[in-house]
Short mmCIF file of C-alpha atoms in Angstrom, two decimals:
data_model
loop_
_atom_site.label_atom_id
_atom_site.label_comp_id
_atom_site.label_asym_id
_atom_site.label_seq_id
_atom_site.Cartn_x
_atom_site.Cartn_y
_atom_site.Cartn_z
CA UNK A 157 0.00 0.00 0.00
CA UNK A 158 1.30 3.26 -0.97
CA UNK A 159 0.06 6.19 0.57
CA UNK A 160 1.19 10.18 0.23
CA UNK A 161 0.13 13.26 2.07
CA UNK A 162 -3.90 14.09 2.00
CA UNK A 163 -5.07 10.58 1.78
CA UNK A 164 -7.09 9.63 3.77
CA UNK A 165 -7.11 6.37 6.09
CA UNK A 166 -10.09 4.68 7.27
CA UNK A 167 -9.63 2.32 10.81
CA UNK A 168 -10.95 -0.62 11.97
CA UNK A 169 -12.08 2.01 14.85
CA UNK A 170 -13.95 3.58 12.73
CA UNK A 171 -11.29 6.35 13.00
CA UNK A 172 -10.66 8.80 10.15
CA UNK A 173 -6.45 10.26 10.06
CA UNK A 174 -5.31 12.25 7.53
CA UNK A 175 -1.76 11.10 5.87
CA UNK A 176 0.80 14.21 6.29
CA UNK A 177 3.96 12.18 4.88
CA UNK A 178 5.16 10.86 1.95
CA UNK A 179 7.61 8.53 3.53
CA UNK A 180 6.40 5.65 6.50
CA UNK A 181 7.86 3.56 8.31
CA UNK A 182 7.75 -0.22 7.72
CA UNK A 183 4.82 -0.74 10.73
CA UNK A 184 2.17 2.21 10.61
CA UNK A 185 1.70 5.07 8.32
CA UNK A 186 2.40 8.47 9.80
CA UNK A 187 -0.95 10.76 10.07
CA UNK A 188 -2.70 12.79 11.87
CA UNK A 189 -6.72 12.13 13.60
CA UNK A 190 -9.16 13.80 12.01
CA UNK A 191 -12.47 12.55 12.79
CA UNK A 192 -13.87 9.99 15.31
CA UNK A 193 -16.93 9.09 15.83
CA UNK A 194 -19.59 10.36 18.13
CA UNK A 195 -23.20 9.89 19.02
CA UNK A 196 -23.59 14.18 19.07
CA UNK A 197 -21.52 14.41 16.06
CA UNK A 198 -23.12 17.01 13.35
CA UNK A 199 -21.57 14.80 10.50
CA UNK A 200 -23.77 11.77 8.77
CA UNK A 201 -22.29 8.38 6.95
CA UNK A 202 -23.43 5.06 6.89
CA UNK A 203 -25.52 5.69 9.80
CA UNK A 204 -22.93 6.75 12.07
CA UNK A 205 -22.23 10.36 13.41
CA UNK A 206 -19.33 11.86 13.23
CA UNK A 207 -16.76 15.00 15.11
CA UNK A 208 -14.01 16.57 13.68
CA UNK A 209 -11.26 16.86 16.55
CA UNK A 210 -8.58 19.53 17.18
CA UNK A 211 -4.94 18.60 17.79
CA UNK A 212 -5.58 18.26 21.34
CA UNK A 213 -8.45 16.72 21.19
CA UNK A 214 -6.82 14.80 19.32
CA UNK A 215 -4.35 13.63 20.93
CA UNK A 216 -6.46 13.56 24.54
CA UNK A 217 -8.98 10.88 22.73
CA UNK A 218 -5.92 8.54 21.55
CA UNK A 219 -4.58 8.48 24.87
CA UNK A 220 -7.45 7.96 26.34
CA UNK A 221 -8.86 5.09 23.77
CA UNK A 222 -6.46 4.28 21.30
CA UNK A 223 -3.10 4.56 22.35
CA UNK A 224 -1.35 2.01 19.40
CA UNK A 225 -1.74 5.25 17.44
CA UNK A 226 0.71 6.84 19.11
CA UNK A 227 4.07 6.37 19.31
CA UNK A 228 7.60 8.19 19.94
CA UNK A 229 9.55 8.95 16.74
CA UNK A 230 13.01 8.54 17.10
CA UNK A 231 13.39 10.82 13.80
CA UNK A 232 11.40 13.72 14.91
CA UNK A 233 12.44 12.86 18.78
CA UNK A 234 9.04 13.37 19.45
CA UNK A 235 5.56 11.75 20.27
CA UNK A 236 4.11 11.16 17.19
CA UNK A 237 0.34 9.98 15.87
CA UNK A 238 0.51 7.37 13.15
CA UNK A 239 -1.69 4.47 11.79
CA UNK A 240 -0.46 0.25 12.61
CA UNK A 241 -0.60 -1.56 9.40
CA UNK A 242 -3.37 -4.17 10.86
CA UNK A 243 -5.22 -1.04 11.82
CA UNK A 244 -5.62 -0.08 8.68
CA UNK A 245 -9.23 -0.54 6.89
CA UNK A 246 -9.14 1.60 3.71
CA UNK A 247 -6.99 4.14 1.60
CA UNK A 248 -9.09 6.63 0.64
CA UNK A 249 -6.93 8.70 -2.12
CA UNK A 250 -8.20 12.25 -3.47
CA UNK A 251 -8.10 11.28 -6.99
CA UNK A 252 -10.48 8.40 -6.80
CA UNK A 253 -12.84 10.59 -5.04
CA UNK A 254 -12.71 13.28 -7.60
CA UNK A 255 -13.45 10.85 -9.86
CA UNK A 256 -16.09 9.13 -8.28
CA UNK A 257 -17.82 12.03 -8.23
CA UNK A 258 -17.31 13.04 -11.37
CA UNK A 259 -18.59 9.99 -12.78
CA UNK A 260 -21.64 9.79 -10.34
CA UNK A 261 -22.70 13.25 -12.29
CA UNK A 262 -21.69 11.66 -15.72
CA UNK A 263 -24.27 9.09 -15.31
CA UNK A 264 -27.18 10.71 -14.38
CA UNK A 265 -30.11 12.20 -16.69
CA UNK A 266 -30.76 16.24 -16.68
CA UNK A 267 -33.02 16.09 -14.37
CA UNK A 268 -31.50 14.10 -11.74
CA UNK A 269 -28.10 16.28 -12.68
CA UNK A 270 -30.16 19.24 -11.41
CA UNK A 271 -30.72 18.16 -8.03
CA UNK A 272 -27.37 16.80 -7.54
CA UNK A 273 -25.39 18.05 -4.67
CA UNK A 274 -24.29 21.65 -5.05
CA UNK A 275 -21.21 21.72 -3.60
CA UNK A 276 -20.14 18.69 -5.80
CA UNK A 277 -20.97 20.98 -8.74
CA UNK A 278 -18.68 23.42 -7.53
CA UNK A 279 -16.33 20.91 -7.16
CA UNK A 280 -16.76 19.49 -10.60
CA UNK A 281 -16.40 23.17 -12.29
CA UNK A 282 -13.06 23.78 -10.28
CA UNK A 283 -11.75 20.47 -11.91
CA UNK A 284 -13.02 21.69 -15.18
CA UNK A 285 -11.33 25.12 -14.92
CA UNK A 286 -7.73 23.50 -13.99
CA UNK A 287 -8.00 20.87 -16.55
CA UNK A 288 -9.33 23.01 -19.95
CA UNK A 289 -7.58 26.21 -18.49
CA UNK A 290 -4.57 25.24 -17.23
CA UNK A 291 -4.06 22.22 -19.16
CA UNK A 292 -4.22 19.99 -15.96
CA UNK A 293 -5.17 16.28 -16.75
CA UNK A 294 -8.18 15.29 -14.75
CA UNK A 295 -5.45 12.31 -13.13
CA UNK A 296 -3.33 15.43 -11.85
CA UNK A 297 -6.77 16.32 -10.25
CA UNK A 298 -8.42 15.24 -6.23
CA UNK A 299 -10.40 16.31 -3.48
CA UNK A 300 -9.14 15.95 0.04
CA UNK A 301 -11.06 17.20 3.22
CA UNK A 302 -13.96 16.83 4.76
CA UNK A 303 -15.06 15.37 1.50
CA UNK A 304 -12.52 13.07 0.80
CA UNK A 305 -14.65 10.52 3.52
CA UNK A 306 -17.49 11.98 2.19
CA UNK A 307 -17.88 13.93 5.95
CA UNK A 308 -19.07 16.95 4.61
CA UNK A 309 -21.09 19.77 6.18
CA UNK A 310 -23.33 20.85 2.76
CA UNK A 311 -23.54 24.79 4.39
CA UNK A 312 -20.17 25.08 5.78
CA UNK A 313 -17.48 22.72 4.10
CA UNK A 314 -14.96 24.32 1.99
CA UNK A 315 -13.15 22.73 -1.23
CA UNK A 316 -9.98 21.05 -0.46
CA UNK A 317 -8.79 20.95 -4.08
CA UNK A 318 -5.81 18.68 -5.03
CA UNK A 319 -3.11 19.16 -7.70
CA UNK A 320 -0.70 16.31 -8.10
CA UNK A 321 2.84 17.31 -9.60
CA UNK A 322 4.79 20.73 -7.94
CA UNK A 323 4.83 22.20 -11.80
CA UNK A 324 1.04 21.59 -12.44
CA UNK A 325 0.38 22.84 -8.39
CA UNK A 326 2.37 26.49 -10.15
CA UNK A 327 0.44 26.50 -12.77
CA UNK A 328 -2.81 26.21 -11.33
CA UNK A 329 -2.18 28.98 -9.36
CA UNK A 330 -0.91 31.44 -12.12
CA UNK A 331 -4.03 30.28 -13.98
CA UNK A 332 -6.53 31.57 -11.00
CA UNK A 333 -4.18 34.71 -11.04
CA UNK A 334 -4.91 35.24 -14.66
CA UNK A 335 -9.05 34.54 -14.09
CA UNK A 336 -9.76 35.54 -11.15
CA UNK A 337 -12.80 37.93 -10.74
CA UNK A 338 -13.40 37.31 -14.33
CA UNK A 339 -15.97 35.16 -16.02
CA UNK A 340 -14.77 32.09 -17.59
CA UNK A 341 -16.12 30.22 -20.25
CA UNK A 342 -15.52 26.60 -20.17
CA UNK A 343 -15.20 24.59 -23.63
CA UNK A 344 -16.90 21.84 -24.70
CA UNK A 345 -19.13 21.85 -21.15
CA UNK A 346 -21.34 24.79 -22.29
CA UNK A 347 -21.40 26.74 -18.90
CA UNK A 348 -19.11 29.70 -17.28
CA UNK A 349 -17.77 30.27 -14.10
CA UNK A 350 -16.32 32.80 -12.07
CA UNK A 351 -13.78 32.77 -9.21
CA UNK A 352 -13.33 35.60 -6.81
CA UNK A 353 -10.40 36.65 -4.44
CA UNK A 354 -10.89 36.29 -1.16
CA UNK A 355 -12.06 39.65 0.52
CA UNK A 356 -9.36 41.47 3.08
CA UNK A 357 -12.01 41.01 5.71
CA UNK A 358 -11.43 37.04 5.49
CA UNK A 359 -7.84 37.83 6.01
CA UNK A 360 -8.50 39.71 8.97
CA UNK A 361 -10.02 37.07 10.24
CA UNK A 362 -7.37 34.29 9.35
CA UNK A 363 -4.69 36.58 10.78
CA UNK A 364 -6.70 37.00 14.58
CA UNK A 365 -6.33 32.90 14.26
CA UNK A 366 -3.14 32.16 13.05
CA UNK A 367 -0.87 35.20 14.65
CA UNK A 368 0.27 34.93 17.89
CA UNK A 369 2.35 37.46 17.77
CA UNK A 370 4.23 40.56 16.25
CA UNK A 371 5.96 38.75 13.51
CA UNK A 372 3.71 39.91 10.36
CA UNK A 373 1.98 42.94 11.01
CA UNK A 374 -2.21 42.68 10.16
CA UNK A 375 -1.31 44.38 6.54
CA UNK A 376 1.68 42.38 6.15
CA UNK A 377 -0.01 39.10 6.44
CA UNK A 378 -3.01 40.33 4.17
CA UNK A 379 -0.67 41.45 1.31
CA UNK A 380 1.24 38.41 1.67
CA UNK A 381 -1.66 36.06 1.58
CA UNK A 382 -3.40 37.88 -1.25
CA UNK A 383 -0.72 37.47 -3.78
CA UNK A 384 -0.51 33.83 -3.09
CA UNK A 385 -3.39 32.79 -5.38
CA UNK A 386 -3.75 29.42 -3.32
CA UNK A 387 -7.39 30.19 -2.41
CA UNK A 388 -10.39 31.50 -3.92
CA UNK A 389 -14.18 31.55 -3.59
CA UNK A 390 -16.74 30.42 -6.46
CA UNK A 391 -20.57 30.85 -5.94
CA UNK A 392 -19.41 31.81 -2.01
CA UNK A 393 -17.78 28.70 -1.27
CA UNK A 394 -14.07 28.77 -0.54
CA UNK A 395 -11.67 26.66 -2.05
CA UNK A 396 -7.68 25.68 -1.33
CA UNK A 397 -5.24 24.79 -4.07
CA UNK A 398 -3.14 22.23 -2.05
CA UNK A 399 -0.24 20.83 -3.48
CA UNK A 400 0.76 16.59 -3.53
CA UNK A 401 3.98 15.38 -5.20
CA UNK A 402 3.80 13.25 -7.89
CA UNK A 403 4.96 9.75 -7.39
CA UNK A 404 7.77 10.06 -9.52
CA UNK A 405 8.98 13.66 -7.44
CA UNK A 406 9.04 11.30 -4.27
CA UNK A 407 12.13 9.89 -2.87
CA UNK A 408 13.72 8.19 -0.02
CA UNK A 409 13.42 5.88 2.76
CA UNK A 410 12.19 6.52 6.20
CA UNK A 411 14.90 6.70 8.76
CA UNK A 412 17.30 7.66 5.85
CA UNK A 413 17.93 11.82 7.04
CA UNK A 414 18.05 13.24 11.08
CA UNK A 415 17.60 16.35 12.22
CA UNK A 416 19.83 17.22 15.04
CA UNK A 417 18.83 20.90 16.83
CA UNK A 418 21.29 24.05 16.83
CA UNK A 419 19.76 26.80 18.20
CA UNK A 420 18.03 29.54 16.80
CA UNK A 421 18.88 31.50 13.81
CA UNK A 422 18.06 34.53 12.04
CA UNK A 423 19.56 35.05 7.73
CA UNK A 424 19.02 37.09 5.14
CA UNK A 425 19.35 35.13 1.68
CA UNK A 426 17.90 34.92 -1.62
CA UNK A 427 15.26 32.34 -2.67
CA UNK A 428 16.74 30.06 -5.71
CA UNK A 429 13.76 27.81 -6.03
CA UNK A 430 9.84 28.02 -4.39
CA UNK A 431 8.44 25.54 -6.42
CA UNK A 432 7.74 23.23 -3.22
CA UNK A 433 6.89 26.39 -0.97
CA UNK A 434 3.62 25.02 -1.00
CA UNK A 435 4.39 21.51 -0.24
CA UNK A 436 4.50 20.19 3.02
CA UNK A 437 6.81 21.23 4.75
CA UNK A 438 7.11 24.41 2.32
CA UNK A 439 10.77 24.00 1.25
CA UNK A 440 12.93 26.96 -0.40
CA UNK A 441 16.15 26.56 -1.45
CA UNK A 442 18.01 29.44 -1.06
CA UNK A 443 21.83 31.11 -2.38
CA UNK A 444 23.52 34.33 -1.19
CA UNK A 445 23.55 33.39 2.34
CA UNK A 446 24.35 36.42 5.13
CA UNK A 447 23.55 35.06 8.61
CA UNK A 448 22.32 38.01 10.86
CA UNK A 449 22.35 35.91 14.35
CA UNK A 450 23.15 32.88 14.94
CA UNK A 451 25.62 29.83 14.36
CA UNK A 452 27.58 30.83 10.75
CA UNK A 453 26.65 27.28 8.74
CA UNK A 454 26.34 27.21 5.35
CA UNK A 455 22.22 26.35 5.64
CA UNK A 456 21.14 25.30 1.63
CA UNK A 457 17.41 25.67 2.35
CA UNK A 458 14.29 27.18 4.90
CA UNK A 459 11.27 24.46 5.55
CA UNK A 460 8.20 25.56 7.28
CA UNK A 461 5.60 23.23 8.95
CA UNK A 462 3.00 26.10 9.17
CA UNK A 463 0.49 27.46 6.43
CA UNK A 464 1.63 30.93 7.20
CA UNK A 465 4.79 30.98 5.89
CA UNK A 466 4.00 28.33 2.68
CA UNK A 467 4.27 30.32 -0.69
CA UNK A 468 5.61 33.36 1.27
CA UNK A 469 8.60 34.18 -1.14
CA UNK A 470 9.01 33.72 -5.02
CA UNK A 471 12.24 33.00 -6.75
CA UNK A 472 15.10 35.43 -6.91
CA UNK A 473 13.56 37.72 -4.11
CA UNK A 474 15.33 37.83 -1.30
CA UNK A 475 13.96 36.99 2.58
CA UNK A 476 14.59 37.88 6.11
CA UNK A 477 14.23 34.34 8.06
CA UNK A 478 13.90 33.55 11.37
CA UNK A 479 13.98 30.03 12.95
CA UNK A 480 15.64 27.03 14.51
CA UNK A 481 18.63 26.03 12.86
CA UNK A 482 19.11 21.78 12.44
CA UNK A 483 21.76 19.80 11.38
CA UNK A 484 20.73 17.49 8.84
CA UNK A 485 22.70 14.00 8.15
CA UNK A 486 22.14 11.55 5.68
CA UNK A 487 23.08 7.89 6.44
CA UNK A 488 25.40 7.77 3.16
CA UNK A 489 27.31 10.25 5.38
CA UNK A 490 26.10 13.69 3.45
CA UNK A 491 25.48 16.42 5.69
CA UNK A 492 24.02 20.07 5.25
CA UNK A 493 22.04 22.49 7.40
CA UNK A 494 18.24 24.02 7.20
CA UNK A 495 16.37 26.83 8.85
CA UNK A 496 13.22 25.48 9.89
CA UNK A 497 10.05 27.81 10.80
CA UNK A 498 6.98 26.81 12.05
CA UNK A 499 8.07 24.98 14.91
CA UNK A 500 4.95 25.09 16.55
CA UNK A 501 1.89 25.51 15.49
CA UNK A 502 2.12 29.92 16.81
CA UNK A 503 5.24 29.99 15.38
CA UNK A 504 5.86 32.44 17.88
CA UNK A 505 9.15 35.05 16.81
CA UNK A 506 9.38 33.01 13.87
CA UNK A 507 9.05 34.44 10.14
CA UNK A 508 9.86 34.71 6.86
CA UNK A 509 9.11 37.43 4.80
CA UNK A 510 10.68 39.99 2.03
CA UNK A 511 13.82 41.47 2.82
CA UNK A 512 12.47 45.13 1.19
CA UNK A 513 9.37 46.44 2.81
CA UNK A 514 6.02 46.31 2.07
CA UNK A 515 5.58 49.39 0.97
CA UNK A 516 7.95 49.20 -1.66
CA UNK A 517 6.72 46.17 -2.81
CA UNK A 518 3.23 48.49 -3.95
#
């Protein structure tokens, strides 16, 4: 069984965990608890109600019932939540979903087509859009979330889209840049769209929940989110452009790389290559190091394990980072340092943003 971040895996607890790694180790698969059932759950399937959990809900409802899902990873030196192979019931993968429901429309007459769920639609036209106007084959193409298990809330959910492949992942975003707030005619289906931005009063919003502190400034973190074009709304609802490797951009084994802790570091440096800043981690490789505080090691690249700081930067302009410096060693004896931010999930006093300020970025 293969399985790479945003699949899904179904228990025989009737558990639901999210997959957040591309590599696993021989015995479980690492992932995180999503949703567990519950008799005052608001979400329906098969009979059954279901909750969504926090983290530390999470966590407090393993411990408590299931403690085989967690375990301490010698890699991460940390506890760590992950599924045991004889635990596992089904692999539910985003692209099968997508299509699933893409045939379920295909099939049915006009009339049943009109009464067919609505937020499907909207997920149906979003896989239209990438695949006609960004040249995205519908294989490149999946849903995670809430609807992935088919857990959805019909007034609330949002629209987890997938895009398999880093280079198709760019693209879809520079083709919602190009569309956005524009209506869009799509070929051979005989309908048009439109996506919107996202409004800076949703931003406000995200940045009361996601900053802890003084690191990005309220107009920072709006600007910087804004010119991501990783989320969007269409008819209301919002949607996510998540990025998945391909299987042929993953490598390694698990156990091959540790990550030994440095201390905390603070660089200046110039981003050679983004095109995973929106994987996760984010990863940037960066050149024309200048280390501000801090150990002086020659650090090749900045990871972040938070949404804040994925997509922050773009190639060739150059950051002000702020994080904890690791030591990374390879068992073939390679070794090379990273900047990680994100550390937790505040990130408290850790950042990255643009070297030049906002202002002249206008």
């Amino acid at each position: 069984m293969k399985v790479r971040t945003r699949d899904f895996i179904y228990t025989t607890d009737n558990l639901y965990f999210a997959s957040t790694n591309y590599i696993h180790p021989n015995n479980r698969f690492i992932s995180f608890l999503r949703y567990i059932p519950d008799s005052n759950g608001d979400r329906k399937k098969d009979g059954e109600t279901y909750s969504k959990v926090t983290s530390k809900e999470a966590y407090d409802y393993l411990r408590k019932n299931y403690p085989e899902y967690l375990y301490f990873c010698d890699i991460t030196q940390s506890e760590m939540m992950g599924v045991p192979l004889n635990k596992v019931r089904e692999i539910i993968k985003p692209e099968n979903r997508l299509n699933q429901i893409k045939k379920s429309y295909e099939e049915k007459n006009s009339s049943r087509r009109n009464k067919f769920n609505p937020l499907f639609k909207k997920l149906l036209d979003l896989s239209d859009f990438f695949h006609y106007k960004a040249g995205i084959p519908y294989e490149n193409l999946g849903i995670s979330g809430s609807i992935l298990p088919n857990l959805q809330k019909e007034e609330v959910s949002d629209i987890d889209f997938v895009v398999y492949g880093l280079n198709y992942h760019r693209k879809a975003m520079e083709t919602f840049k190009k569309y956005k707030d524009k209506e869009i005619e799509i070929p051979h289906k005989g309908k048009k769209i439109t996506l919107n931005r996202i409004q800076d009063s949703y931003w406000q919003r995200i940045y009361q929940k996601r900053m802890k502190d003084l690191s990005l400034s309220k107009e920072e973190f709006c600007w910087y989110e804004d010119r991501k074009n990783n989320r969007g709304l269409i008819e209301g609802v919002l949607f996510d452009i998540l990025a998945t490797r391909d299987w042929n951009e993953i490598s390694g084994e698990w156990g091959d790389t540790k990550y030994c802790p440095m201390g905390s570091s603070t660089i200046q440096a110039t981003v050679e290559s983004a095109i995973a800043s929106f994987d996760n981690p984010a990863i940037y490789t960066i050149k024309n190091l200048k280390t501000i505080e801090g150990a002086e090691e020659n650090i090749k690249e900045i990871v972040s394990f938070t949404h804040t700081y994925a997509g922050q930067a773009i190639e060739e302009e150059e950051i002000i980072a702020k994080g904890k410096l690791e030591k990374v060693l390879k068992d073939n004896g390679e070794s090379s340092y990273r900047l990680v931010v994100g550390t937790t999930r505040e990130s408290i006093d850790e950042f990255i943003k643009l070297k030049d300020s906002l202002q002249n970025k206008k």
